Amino acid sequence: MNNDEKEMIKRSNFSTETDKERSSTDARKTKTHTILPWMHTQPEVSEAIDG
């Protein structure tokens, strides 16, 4: 295995790690959004959401 191949493997490992981090961040965003419906119990807030 030459140095270029080693470098490629390092990079691909790094990118998979970044993808994992990105997906966990997305999951956190989704959780936040699933909590939001309680706002609909407040009339002024639900008006703002519905436009």
mmCIF file of C-alpha atoms in Angstrom, residues 1-30:
data_model
loop_
_atom_site.group_PDB
_atom_site.id
_atom_site.type_symbol
_atom_site.label_atom_id
_atom_site.label_comp_id
_atom_site.label_asym_id
_atom_site.label_seq_id
_atom_site.Cartn_x
_atom_site.Cartn_y
_atom_site.Cartn_z
ATOM 1 C CA MET A 1 0.000 0.000 0.000
ATOM 2 C CA ASN A 2 1.502 3.342 -0.970
ATOM 3 C CA ASN A 3 1.167 6.681 0.824
ATOM 4 C CA ASP A 4 -1.603 7.914 -1.474
ATOM 5 C CA GLU A 5 -3.758 4.920 -0.572
ATOM 6 C CA LYS A 6 -3.108 5.449 3.138
ATOM 7 C CA GLU A 7 -4.082 9.097 2.773
ATOM 8 C CA MET A 8 -7.285 8.144 0.959
ATOM 9 C CA ILE A 9 -8.238 5.740 3.746
ATOM 10 C CA LYS A 10 -7.578 8.400 6.390
ATOM 11 C CA ARG A 11 -9.779 10.821 4.486
ATOM 12 C CA SER A 12 -12.595 8.313 4.014
ATOM 13 C CA ASN A 13 -12.516 7.443 7.726
ATOM 14 C CA PHE A 14 -12.647 11.130 8.556
ATOM 15 C CA SER A 15 -15.623 11.712 6.265
ATOM 16 C CA THR A 16 -17.614 8.813 7.762
ATOM 17 C CA GLU A 17 -16.996 10.266 11.217
ATOM 18 C CA THR A 18 -18.261 13.635 10.011
ATOM 19 C CA ASP A 19 -21.366 11.970 8.552
ATOM 20 C CA LYS A 20 -22.083 10.326 11.913
ATOM 21 C CA GLU A 21 -21.748 13.673 13.674
ATOM 22 C CA ARG A 22 -23.972 15.319 11.090
ATOM 23 C CA SER A 23 -26.701 12.679 11.458
ATOM 24 C CA SER A 24 -26.659 12.951 15.259
ATOM 25 C CA THR A 25 -27.041 16.721 14.921
ATOM 26 C CA ASP A 26 -29.983 16.163 12.554
ATOM 27 C CA ALA A 27 -31.522 13.786 15.084
ATOM 28 C CA ARG A 28 -31.209 16.436 17.769
ATOM 29 C CA LYS A 29 -32.901 18.981 15.505
ATOM 30 C CA THR A 30 -35.735 16.522 14.866
#
